[in-house]
PDB file of C-alpha atoms and ligand atoms in Angstrom:
ATOM      1  CA  MET Y   1     -29.402 -45.421 180.755  1.00 98.00           C
ATOM      2  CA  ASN Y   2     -30.461 -44.720 177.378  1.00 98.00           C
ATOM      3  CA  THR Y   3     -29.726 -42.577 175.035  1.00 98.00           C
ATOM      4  CA  VAL Y   4     -32.151 -40.915 172.444  1.00 98.00           C
ATOM      5  CA  LYS Y   5     -31.257 -38.798 169.559  1.00 98.00           C
ATOM      6  CA  THR Y   6     -35.126 -37.272 168.881  1.00 98.00           C
ATOM      7  CA  LEU Y   7     -37.648 -35.315 170.769  1.00 98.00           C
ATOM      8  CA  ARG Y   8     -40.454 -37.425 169.802  1.00 98.00           C
ATOM      9  CA  GLU Y   9     -38.260 -40.448 172.152  1.00 98.00           C
ATOM     10  CA  LEU Y  10     -37.138 -37.613 174.558  1.00 98.00           C
ATOM     11  CA  ARG Y  11     -40.412 -36.929 175.410  1.00 98.00           C
ATOM     12  CA  ALA Y  12     -41.489 -40.261 175.604  1.00 98.00           C
ATOM     13  CA  ALA Y  13     -38.488 -41.161 178.483  1.00 98.00           C
ATOM     14  CA  VAL Y  14     -39.656 -38.147 180.470  1.00 98.00           C
ATOM     15  CA  THR Y  15     -43.549 -37.909 180.172  1.00 98.00           C
ATOM     16  CA  HIS Y  16     -42.905 -42.123 181.308  1.00 98.00           C
ATOM     17  CA  ALA Y  17     -40.705 -41.188 184.672  1.00 98.00           C
ATOM     18  CA  ARG Y  18     -43.266 -37.872 185.535  1.00 98.00           C
ATOM     19  CA  SER Y  19     -46.054 -40.367 185.392  1.00 98.00           C
ATOM     20  CA  ALA Y  20     -44.306 -42.246 187.555  1.00 98.00           C
ATOM     21  CA  GLY Y  21     -43.781 -39.389 190.279  1.00 98.00           C
ATOM     22  CA  LYS Y  22     -40.404 -38.582 189.524  1.00 98.00           C
ATOM     23  CA  ARG Y  23     -38.442 -34.992 189.455  1.00 98.00           C
ATOM     24  CA  ILE Y  24     -36.553 -34.165 186.731  1.00 98.00           C
ATOM     25  CA  GLY Y  25     -32.815 -32.737 186.587  1.00 99.00           C
ATOM     26  CA  PHE Y  26     -30.995 -31.590 183.466  1.00 99.00           C
ATOM     27  CA  VAL Y  27     -27.736 -31.745 183.156  1.00 99.00           C
ATOM     28  CA  PRO Y  28     -27.060 -29.573 179.163  1.00 99.00           C
ATOM     29  CA  THR Y  29     -23.265 -30.514 177.833  1.00 98.00           C
ATOM     30  CA  MET Y  30     -21.624 -30.171 174.564  1.00 98.00           C
ATOM     31  CA  GLY Y  31     -20.452 -33.361 175.651  1.00 98.00           C
ATOM     32  CA  ASN Y  32     -16.202 -34.554 175.706  1.00 97.00           C
ATOM     33  CA  LEU Y  33     -16.495 -34.826 179.200  1.00 98.00           C
ATOM     34  CA  HIS Y  34     -14.562 -34.496 182.205  1.00 97.00           C
ATOM     35  CA  HIS Y  35     -15.018 -34.878 185.768  1.00 98.00           C
ATOM     36  CA  GLY Y  36     -16.713 -31.284 186.004  1.00 98.00           C
ATOM     37  CA  HIS Y  37     -19.349 -32.926 184.275  1.00 98.00           C
ATOM     38  CA  ALA Y  38     -19.581 -35.661 185.936  1.00 98.00           C
ATOM     39  CA  THR Y  39     -20.201 -33.670 189.230  1.00 98.00           C
ATOM     40  CA  LEU Y  40     -23.676 -31.926 187.388  1.00 98.00           C
ATOM     41  CA  VAL Y  41     -24.596 -34.826 186.995  1.00 98.00           C
ATOM     42  CA  SER Y  42     -23.925 -36.134 190.480  1.00 98.00           C
ATOM     43  CA  LYS Y  43     -25.260 -33.412 191.936  1.00 98.00           C
ATOM     44  CA  ALA Y  44     -28.823 -33.891 189.801  1.00 98.00           C
ATOM     45  CA  ALA Y  45     -28.816 -37.470 191.093  1.00 98.00           C
ATOM     46  CA  GLU Y  46     -29.290 -36.321 194.618  1.00 98.00           C
ATOM     47  CA  GLN Y  47     -31.355 -33.483 193.886  1.00 98.00           C
ATOM     48  CA  ALA Y  48     -34.315 -35.385 191.578  1.00 98.00           C
ATOM     49  CA  ASP Y  49     -35.200 -38.628 190.974  1.00 98.00           C
ATOM     50  CA  PHE Y  50     -34.660 -39.349 187.221  1.00 98.00           C
ATOM     51  CA  VAL Y  51     -31.527 -37.199 185.614  1.00 99.00           C
ATOM     52  CA  VAL Y  52     -31.210 -35.929 182.047  1.00 99.00           C
ATOM     53  CA  ALA Y  53     -28.166 -34.637 180.429  1.00 99.00           C
ATOM     54  CA  SER Y  54     -27.651 -33.813 177.053  1.00 99.00           C
ATOM     55  CA  ILE Y  55     -24.576 -33.560 174.255  1.00 98.00           C
ATOM     56  CA  PHE Y  56     -25.449 -30.960 171.596  1.00 98.00           C
ATOM     57  CA  VAL Y  57     -22.120 -28.997 169.917  1.00 98.00           C
ATOM     58  CA  ASN Y  58     -24.154 -25.852 169.222  1.00 98.00           C
ATOM     59  CA  PRO Y  59     -23.496 -24.144 166.209  1.00 98.00           C
ATOM     60  CA  LEU Y  60     -24.885 -21.257 166.877  1.00 98.00           C
ATOM     61  CA  GLN Y  61     -23.185 -20.197 170.233  1.00 98.00           C
ATOM     62  CA  PHE Y  62     -19.601 -21.058 167.713  1.00 97.00           C
ATOM     63  CA  GLY Y  63     -18.944 -17.825 166.327  1.00 95.00           C
ATOM     64  CA  VAL Y  64     -16.497 -17.844 162.902  1.00 93.00           C
ATOM     65  CA  GLY Y  65     -13.443 -19.233 163.482  1.00 90.00           C
ATOM     66  CA  GLU Y  66     -14.068 -20.805 166.736  1.00 94.00           C
ATOM     67  CA  ASP Y  67     -13.276 -24.219 167.471  1.00 91.00           C
ATOM     68  CA  LEU Y  68     -17.143 -25.521 166.216  1.00 96.00           C
ATOM     69  CA  ASP Y  69     -15.935 -28.037 163.935  1.00 94.00           C
ATOM     70  CA  LYS Y  70     -12.371 -29.278 165.825  1.00 93.00           C
ATOM     71  CA  TYR Y  71     -14.830 -29.916 168.968  1.00 94.00           C
ATOM     72  CA  PRO Y  72     -14.018 -33.537 170.430  1.00 94.00           C
ATOM     73  CA  ARG Y  73     -16.960 -35.927 169.678  1.00 96.00           C
ATOM     74  CA  THR Y  74     -16.502 -38.481 172.002  1.00 97.00           C
ATOM     75  CA  LEU Y  75     -20.104 -40.426 172.363  1.00 98.00           C
ATOM     76  CA  ALA Y  76     -18.849 -43.577 173.772  1.00 98.00           C
ATOM     77  CA  ALA Y  77     -16.575 -42.550 176.188  1.00 98.00           C
ATOM     78  CA  ASP Y  78     -19.325 -40.095 176.821  1.00 98.00           C
ATOM     79  CA  GLN Y  79     -22.086 -42.142 178.304  1.00 98.00           C
ATOM     80  CA  GLU Y  80     -19.905 -44.227 180.254  1.00 98.00           C
ATOM     81  CA  LYS Y  81     -19.339 -41.326 182.332  1.00 98.00           C
ATOM     82  CA  LEU Y  82     -22.663 -40.118 182.082  1.00 98.00           C
ATOM     83  CA  LEU Y  83     -23.021 -43.890 183.440  1.00 98.00           C
ATOM     84  CA  GLN Y  84     -20.875 -43.738 185.919  1.00 98.00           C
ATOM     85  CA  ALA Y  85     -22.241 -40.161 187.309  1.00 98.00           C
ATOM     86  CA  GLY Y  86     -25.963 -41.587 188.083  1.00 98.00           C
ATOM     87  CA  CYS Y  87     -27.781 -40.392 184.299  1.00 98.00           C
ATOM     88  CA  HIS Y  88     -30.416 -41.589 182.872  1.00 98.00           C
ATOM     89  CA  LEU Y  89     -31.101 -40.790 179.945  1.00 99.00           C
ATOM     90  CA  LEU Y  90     -28.691 -39.412 177.282  1.00 99.00           C
ATOM     91  CA  PHE Y  91     -30.399 -36.909 174.702  1.00 99.00           C
ATOM     92  CA  ALA Y  92     -27.896 -36.487 171.759  1.00 98.00           C
ATOM     93  CA  PRO Y  93     -29.500 -34.830 169.109  1.00 98.00           C
ATOM     94  CA  THR Y  94     -28.349 -34.142 164.987  1.00 98.00           C
ATOM     95  CA  VAL Y  95     -28.419 -30.526 164.280  1.00 98.00           C
ATOM     96  CA  ASP Y  96     -31.244 -30.919 162.150  1.00 98.00           C
ATOM     97  CA  GLU Y  97     -33.498 -32.439 164.857  1.00 98.00           C
ATOM     98  CA  MET Y  98     -32.680 -29.324 166.992  1.00 98.00           C
ATOM     99  CA  TYR Y  99     -32.978 -26.523 164.485  1.00 98.00           C
ATOM    100  CA  PRO Y 100     -35.150 -28.317 161.456  1.00 98.00           C
ATOM    101  CA  ASP Y 101     -36.104 -25.705 159.509  1.00 98.00           C
ATOM    102  CA  GLY Y 102     -32.226 -24.315 159.603  1.00 97.00           C
ATOM    103  CA  MET Y 103     -30.538 -21.626 162.039  1.00 97.00           C
ATOM    104  CA  SER Y 104     -30.680 -18.198 160.248  1.00 96.00           C
ATOM    105  CA  VAL Y 105     -35.051 -18.379 160.835  1.00 97.00           C
ATOM    106  CA  GLN Y 106     -34.501 -19.980 164.082  1.00 98.00           C
ATOM    107  CA  THR Y 107     -36.565 -17.923 166.861  1.00 98.00           C
ATOM    108  CA  ARG Y 108     -33.811 -16.475 169.216  1.00 98.00           C
ATOM    109  CA  VAL Y 109     -33.483 -15.733 173.138  1.00 98.00           C
ATOM    110  CA  SER Y 110     -31.369 -13.077 173.927  1.00 98.00           C
ATOM    111  CA  VAL Y 111     -30.178 -11.419 177.924  1.00 98.00           C
ATOM    112  CA  PRO Y 112     -29.454  -7.969 177.465  1.00 97.00           C
ATOM    113  CA  GLN Y 113     -26.784  -6.721 179.226  1.00 97.00           C
ATOM    114  CA  LEU Y 114     -25.073  -9.586 180.874  1.00 98.00           C
ATOM    115  CA  SER Y 115     -24.337 -10.891 177.625  1.00 98.00           C
ATOM    116  CA  GLU Y 116     -22.389  -8.302 176.924  1.00 96.00           C
ATOM    117  CA  GLY Y 117     -18.793  -7.648 178.197  1.00 97.00           C
ATOM    118  CA  LEU Y 118     -16.420 -10.071 179.477  1.00 98.00           C
ATOM    119  CA  CYS Y 119     -16.704 -13.433 177.063  1.00 98.00           C
ATOM    120  CA  GLY Y 120     -19.889 -11.097 175.032  1.00 98.00           C
ATOM    121  CA  ALA Y 121     -17.383  -8.962 174.015  1.00 97.00           C
ATOM    122  CA  SER Y 122     -14.909 -11.407 172.361  1.00 95.00           C
ATOM    123  CA  ARG Y 123     -17.509 -13.409 171.631  1.00 97.00           C
ATOM    124  CA  PRO Y 124     -20.556 -11.738 170.287  1.00 96.00           C
ATOM    125  CA  GLY Y 125     -23.717 -13.594 169.132  1.00 97.00           C
ATOM    126  CA  HIS Y 126     -22.125 -16.705 171.765  1.00 98.00           C
ATOM    127  CA  PHE Y 127     -24.352 -15.617 174.964  1.00 98.00           C
ATOM    128  CA  GLU Y 128     -27.994 -15.775 172.487  1.00 98.00           C
ATOM    129  CA  GLY Y 129     -26.715 -18.869 171.023  1.00 98.00           C
ATOM    130  CA  VAL Y 130     -26.939 -20.186 174.818  1.00 98.00           C
ATOM    131  CA  ALA Y 131     -29.740 -19.119 175.751  1.00 98.00           C
ATOM    132  CA  THR Y 132     -31.364 -20.006 172.380  1.00 98.00           C
ATOM    133  CA  VAL Y 133     -30.528 -23.313 173.283  1.00 98.00           C
ATOM    134  CA  VAL Y 134     -30.914 -23.943 176.910  1.00 99.00           C
ATOM    135  CA  SER Y 135     -34.577 -22.619 176.389  1.00 98.00           C
ATOM    136  CA  LYS Y 136     -34.751 -24.962 173.954  1.00 98.00           C
ATOM    137  CA  LEU Y 137     -33.953 -27.899 175.533  1.00 99.00           C
ATOM    138  CA  PHE Y 138     -35.421 -26.885 178.785  1.00 99.00           C
ATOM    139  CA  ASN Y 139     -38.970 -26.750 176.788  1.00 98.00           C
ATOM    140  CA  MET Y 140     -37.761 -30.252 175.731  1.00 98.00           C
ATOM    141  CA  VAL Y 141     -37.413 -31.472 179.161  1.00 98.00           C
ATOM    142  CA  GLN Y 142     -39.186 -29.601 181.087  1.00 98.00           C
ATOM    143  CA  PRO Y 143     -37.308 -30.304 183.944  1.00 98.00           C
ATOM    144  CA  ASP Y 144     -37.566 -29.410 187.496  1.00 98.00           C
ATOM    145  CA  LEU Y 145     -34.192 -28.889 187.993  1.00 99.00           C
ATOM    146  CA  ALA Y 146     -30.766 -28.548 186.026  1.00 99.00           C
ATOM    147  CA  VAL Y 147     -27.351 -28.197 186.489  1.00 99.00           C
ATOM    148  CA  PHE Y 148     -24.737 -25.727 185.570  1.00 98.00           C
ATOM    149  CA  GLY Y 149     -20.666 -25.109 186.189  1.00 98.00           C
ATOM    150  CA  GLN Y 150     -19.509 -22.063 188.067  1.00 98.00           C
ATOM    151  CA  LYS Y 151     -16.710 -21.949 185.740  1.00 98.00           C
ATOM    152  CA  ASP Y 152     -18.514 -20.303 182.981  1.00 98.00           C
ATOM    153  CA  TYR Y 153     -19.604 -17.329 185.349  1.00 98.00           C
ATOM    154  CA  GLN Y 154     -21.264 -15.631 182.791  1.00 98.00           C
ATOM    155  CA  GLN Y 155     -23.267 -18.232 180.866  1.00 98.00           C
ATOM    156  CA  LEU Y 156     -24.746 -18.745 184.686  1.00 98.00           C
ATOM    157  CA  ALA Y 157     -25.613 -15.653 185.135  1.00 98.00           C
ATOM    158  CA  VAL Y 158     -27.368 -15.225 181.897  1.00 98.00           C
ATOM    159  CA  ILE Y 159     -29.145 -18.743 182.071  1.00 98.00           C
ATOM    160  CA  ARG Y 160     -30.582 -17.559 185.659  1.00 98.00           C
ATOM    161  CA  ALA Y 161     -31.322 -13.877 183.815  1.00 98.00           C
ATOM    162  CA  MET Y 162     -33.309 -15.598 181.304  1.00 98.00           C
ATOM    163  CA  VAL Y 163     -34.949 -18.088 183.470  1.00 98.00           C
ATOM    164  CA  ARG Y 164     -36.453 -15.668 186.009  1.00 98.00           C
ATOM    165  CA  ASP Y 165     -37.079 -12.953 183.383  1.00 98.00           C
ATOM    166  CA  LEU Y 166     -39.183 -15.719 180.264  1.00 98.00           C
ATOM    167  CA  ASN Y 167     -40.798 -17.599 184.328  1.00 98.00           C
ATOM    168  CA  MET Y 168     -39.346 -20.335 183.599  1.00 98.00           C
ATOM    169  CA  PRO Y 169     -40.639 -22.835 186.480  1.00 98.00           C
ATOM    170  CA  ILE Y 170     -36.777 -24.301 186.699  1.00 99.00           C
ATOM    171  CA  GLN Y 171     -34.575 -24.495 189.653  1.00 99.00           C
ATOM    172  CA  ILE Y 172     -31.188 -23.369 188.683  1.00 99.00           C
ATOM    173  CA  ILE Y 173     -28.398 -25.253 190.437  1.00 98.00           C
ATOM    174  CA  GLY Y 174     -24.676 -23.583 190.167  1.00 98.00           C
ATOM    175  CA  GLU Y 175     -22.182 -26.329 190.802  1.00 98.00           C
ATOM    176  CA  PRO Y 176     -18.360 -24.841 191.923  1.00 98.00           C
ATOM    177  CA  THR Y 177     -15.730 -25.430 189.752  1.00 98.00           C
ATOM    178  CA  VAL Y 178     -13.307 -28.629 189.688  1.00 98.00           C
ATOM    179  CA  ARG Y 179      -9.480 -27.860 189.339  1.00 98.00           C
ATOM    180  CA  ALA Y 180      -6.516 -30.102 188.747  1.00 98.00           C
ATOM    181  CA  GLU Y 181      -4.300 -30.443 191.266  1.00 98.00           C
ATOM    182  CA  ASP Y 182      -2.527 -27.585 190.237  1.00 98.00           C
ATOM    183  CA  GLY Y 183      -5.150 -25.593 190.121  1.00 98.00           C
ATOM    184  CA  LEU Y 184      -6.327 -24.907 186.360  1.00 98.00           C
ATOM    185  CA  ALA Y 185     -10.048 -25.215 186.020  1.00 98.00           C
ATOM    186  CA  LEU Y 186     -11.467 -28.894 184.693  1.00 98.00           C
ATOM    187  CA  SER Y 187     -12.276 -27.722 180.749  1.00 97.00           C
ATOM    188  CA  SER Y 188     -12.898 -29.965 177.664  1.00 95.00           C
ATOM    189  CA  ARG Y 189     -11.023 -26.807 176.348  1.00 95.00           C
ATOM    190  CA  ASN Y 190      -8.000 -28.212 178.147  1.00 97.00           C
ATOM    191  CA  GLY Y 191      -6.687 -31.109 175.931  1.00 96.00           C
ATOM    192  CA  TYR Y 192      -6.034 -28.476 173.241  1.00 96.00           C
ATOM    193  CA  LEU Y 193      -2.944 -27.786 174.803  1.00 98.00           C
ATOM    194  CA  THR Y 194       0.196 -28.607 174.340  1.00 98.00           C
ATOM    195  CA  GLU Y 195       2.256 -30.288 177.317  1.00 98.00           C
ATOM    196  CA  GLU Y 196       4.427 -27.148 177.482  1.00 98.00           C
ATOM    197  CA  GLN Y 197       0.909 -24.835 177.146  1.00 98.00           C
ATOM    198  CA  ARG Y 198      -0.758 -26.979 180.287  1.00 98.00           C
ATOM    199  CA  ALA Y 199       2.421 -26.609 182.069  1.00 98.00           C
ATOM    200  CA  ILE Y 200       1.991 -22.218 182.020  1.00 98.00           C
ATOM    201  CA  ALA Y 201      -1.683 -22.621 181.845  1.00 98.00           C
ATOM    202  CA  PRO Y 202      -2.219 -22.698 185.886  1.00 98.00           C
ATOM    203  CA  VAL Y 203      -0.708 -18.991 186.302  1.00 98.00           C
ATOM    204  CA  LEU Y 204      -4.712 -17.467 185.504  1.00 98.00           C
ATOM    205  CA  PHE Y 205      -5.581 -19.509 188.743  1.00 98.00           C
ATOM    206  CA  ARG Y 206      -2.663 -17.860 190.880  1.00 98.00           C
ATOM    207  CA  SER Y 207      -3.315 -14.893 189.523  1.00 98.00           C
ATOM    208  CA  LEU Y 208      -7.560 -15.320 190.666  1.00 98.00           C
ATOM    209  CA  ARG Y 209      -5.783 -16.247 193.834  1.00 98.00           C
ATOM    210  CA  HIS Y 210      -3.725 -13.598 194.727  1.00 98.00           C
ATOM    211  CA  MET Y 211      -5.966 -10.935 193.465  1.00 98.00           C
ATOM    212  CA  ALA Y 212      -8.426 -12.771 195.846  1.00 98.00           C
ATOM    213  CA  SER Y 213      -5.963 -13.160 198.840  1.00 98.00           C
ATOM    214  CA  ALA Y 214      -5.454  -8.757 198.511  1.00 98.00           C
ATOM    215  CA  ILE Y 215      -8.874  -8.571 198.394  1.00 98.00           C
ATOM    216  CA  GLN Y 216      -9.779 -10.154 201.384  1.00 98.00           C
ATOM    217  CA  ASN Y 217      -7.102  -8.650 203.063  1.00 97.00           C
ATOM    218  CA  GLY Y 218      -9.097  -5.147 202.251  1.00 97.00           C
ATOM    219  CA  ASP Y 219      -7.481  -4.420 199.178  1.00 98.00           C
ATOM    220  CA  ARG Y 220      -9.921  -2.283 197.182  1.00 98.00           C
ATOM    221  CA  ASP Y 221      -7.678  -0.902 194.701  1.00 98.00           C
ATOM    222  CA  PHE Y 222      -8.717  -3.270 191.920  1.00 98.00           C
ATOM    223  CA  ALA Y 223      -7.182  -0.944 189.325  1.00 98.00           C
ATOM    224  CA  ARG Y 224      -3.821  -1.889 190.702  1.00 98.00           C
ATOM    225  CA  LEU Y 225      -4.474  -5.066 191.451  1.00 98.00           C
ATOM    226  CA  ARG Y 226      -5.192  -5.898 187.917  1.00 98.00           C
ATOM    227  CA  THR Y 227      -2.108  -4.275 186.742  1.00 98.00           C
ATOM    228  CA  GLU Y 228      -0.148  -6.331 188.661  1.00 98.00           C
ATOM    229  CA  GLN Y 229      -1.243 -10.028 187.264  1.00 98.00           C
ATOM    230  CA  ILE Y 230      -2.137  -8.278 184.005  1.00 98.00           C
ATOM    231  CA  GLN Y 231       1.901  -8.593 183.962  1.00 98.00           C
ATOM    232  CA  GLN Y 232       2.425 -12.190 185.441  1.00 98.00           C
ATOM    233  CA  ILE Y 233      -0.716 -13.764 182.915  1.00 98.00           C
ATOM    234  CA  GLU Y 234       1.387 -11.949 179.925  1.00 98.00           C
ATOM    235  CA  ALA Y 235       4.845 -12.584 181.169  1.00 98.00           C
ATOM    236  CA  ALA Y 236       4.015 -16.047 181.003  1.00 98.00           C
ATOM    237  CA  GLY Y 237       3.227 -16.272 177.673  1.00 98.00           C
ATOM    238  CA  LEU Y 238      -0.519 -15.662 177.668  1.00 98.00           C
ATOM    239  CA  ARG Y 239      -2.568 -13.631 175.609  1.00 98.00           C
ATOM    240  CA  LEU Y 240      -4.914 -11.865 177.827  1.00 98.00           C
ATOM    241  CA  ASP Y 241      -8.990 -10.917 177.178  1.00 98.00           C
ATOM    242  CA  TYR Y 242      -9.983  -9.904 179.928  1.00 98.00           C
ATOM    243  CA  LEU Y 243      -9.245  -9.245 184.158  1.00 98.00           C
ATOM    244  CA  GLU Y 244     -12.068  -8.010 185.841  1.00 98.00           C
ATOM    245  CA  VAL Y 245     -13.331  -7.467 189.512  1.00 98.00           C
ATOM    246  CA  ARG Y 246     -17.340  -7.422 188.477  1.00 98.00           C
ATOM    247  CA  GLN Y 247     -20.473  -7.194 191.202  1.00 98.00           C
ATOM    248  CA  GLY Y 248     -21.241 -10.972 191.221  1.00 98.00           C
ATOM    249  CA  LEU Y 249     -24.700 -10.587 190.319  1.00 96.00           C
ATOM    250  CA  HIS Y 250     -25.341  -7.987 187.535  1.00 96.00           C
ATOM    251  CA  LEU Y 251     -21.548  -7.903 186.779  1.00 98.00           C
ATOM    252  CA  ARG Y 252     -21.073  -4.390 186.885  1.00 98.00           C
ATOM    253  CA  PRO Y 253     -17.367  -3.010 187.410  1.00 98.00           C
ATOM    254  CA  ALA Y 254     -17.080  -3.697 191.376  1.00 98.00           C
ATOM    255  CA  THR Y 255     -16.951  -1.058 193.466  1.00 98.00           C
ATOM    256  CA  ALA Y 256     -14.998  -0.965 197.154  1.00 97.00           C
ATOM    257  CA  GLU Y 257     -18.204  -1.481 198.818  1.00 97.00           C
ATOM    258  CA  ASP Y 258     -19.259  -4.462 197.398  1.00 98.00           C
ATOM    259  CA  ARG Y 259     -19.534  -7.375 198.893  1.00 98.00           C
ATOM    260  CA  ASP Y 260     -20.680 -10.213 196.306  1.00 98.00           C
ATOM    261  CA  VAL Y 261     -17.815 -10.212 193.975  1.00 98.00           C
ATOM    262  CA  VAL Y 262     -16.312 -12.057 191.452  1.00 98.00           C
ATOM    263  CA  ILE Y 263     -13.090 -12.103 189.448  1.00 99.00           C
ATOM    264  CA  LEU Y 264     -13.115 -13.294 186.248  1.00 99.00           C
ATOM    265  CA  VAL Y 265      -9.973 -14.010 183.712  1.00 98.00           C
ATOM    266  CA  ALA Y 266      -9.686 -14.915 179.772  1.00 98.00           C
ATOM    267  CA  ALA Y 267      -6.688 -15.477 178.122  1.00 98.00           C
ATOM    268  CA  TYR Y 268      -5.447 -17.404 174.996  1.00 98.00           C
ATOM    269  CA  LEU Y 269      -2.480 -20.063 175.635  1.00 98.00           C
ATOM    270  CA  GLY Y 270      -1.811 -20.394 172.141  1.00 97.00           C
ATOM    271  CA  ALA Y 271      -4.916 -20.315 169.437  1.00 95.00           C
ATOM    272  CA  THR Y 272      -6.776 -22.110 172.503  1.00 96.00           C
ATOM    273  CA  ARG Y 273      -8.780 -19.492 175.028  1.00 97.00           C
ATOM    274  CA  LEU Y 274      -9.147 -20.342 178.830  1.00 98.00           C
ATOM    275  CA  ILE Y 275     -11.743 -18.986 181.349  1.00 98.00           C
ATOM    276  CA  ASP Y 276     -11.704 -18.839 185.227  1.00 98.00           C
ATOM    277  CA  ASN Y 277     -13.256 -16.544 188.073  1.00 98.00           C
ATOM    278  CA  LEU Y 278     -13.175 -16.725 192.175  1.00 98.00           C
ATOM    279  CA  HIS Y 279     -16.456 -15.752 193.456  1.00 98.00           C
ATOM    280  CA  LEU Y 280     -15.809 -13.769 197.052  1.00 98.00           C
ATOM    281  CA  ASN Y 281     -18.553 -13.188 199.179  1.00 98.00           C
ATOM    282  CA  LEU Y 282     -16.398 -10.555 201.613  1.00 98.00           C
ATOM    283  CA  PRO Y 283     -17.611  -9.459 205.540  1.00 94.00           C
ATOM    284  CA  ALA Y 284     -19.640  -6.409 205.416  1.00 88.00           C
TER     285      ALA Y 284
HETATM  286  O1  LIG I   1     -21.565 -25.350 178.721  1.00 50.27           O
HETATM  287  C1  LIG I   1     -21.995 -26.008 177.987  1.00 50.27           C
HETATM  288  O2  LIG I   1     -21.487 -26.956 177.765  1.00 50.27           O
HETATM  289  C2  LIG I   1     -23.144 -25.151 176.675  1.00 50.27           C
HETATM  290  O3  LIG I   1     -22.443 -23.638 176.938  1.00 50.27           O
HETATM  291  C3  LIG I   1     -24.315 -25.370 176.814  1.00 50.27           C
HETATM  292  C4  LIG I   1     -24.837 -24.588 178.468  1.00 50.27           C
HETATM  293  C5  LIG I   1     -24.633 -27.058 177.138  1.00 50.27           C
HETATM  294  C6  LIG I   1     -24.697 -25.071 175.786  1.00 50.27           C
HETATM  295  O4  LIG I   1     -24.888 -25.405 174.822  1.00 50.27           O
END
């Protein structure tokens, strides 16, 4: 696996692969990779002949006071994991390579409605930063397909909408969340948790599962289900950001008639913000 840092080198390598008739798969990441990322790369390797991953901690998607500076940079370990998972080329640009004229004059991509509410409410500008960097990376790599984790459900919905609205000829694949044995969704941010916090964190998945099984058994009193589980989450010592039952595609509040439903949660454990979700396809 080659690692390149410049757009010029990236383009040369991708052009070479494409001229050999290869289908290009892409996995954008911010590094500090875990097993969940490896499954994204493996999926891309299954669906494409030449897999490009990127590692770029994108300042544009971090708000003031968020963890941009302390976000772990673990390039050597990440390279090893990407190689094992079947990646052929790693693009690891600098901030200057991505934003040569500075971020304040950078053209932005914004996806209305889907970017508002949920994580967008507590992280203003976050999804504009994500949509902007992902569209830049798409234009740089020009992949046939790109793979994202369903753990970042709202992010995936924003990217799907961006690709559709801007007519980008890229297939977007969402891969199921990878979990630890106790149900905690794998996340680079889990590394911030103390041992004690790590033991508490699976309460989020337990709450999602509890709500999911009630909904699957016909309970449509979403307000009551939320209240009960908010109590559980707060009793465990987390500070809730949101717990919502939404329609799976547009992310508007779910109604009793919806069949495509997602339960989404975000909560702080100390200073660490954790998110998770469960998607349900309910029988008609
Ligand atoms: O999910 C992430 O790691 C990031 O938001 C992404 C998609 C790589 C954009 O910076």
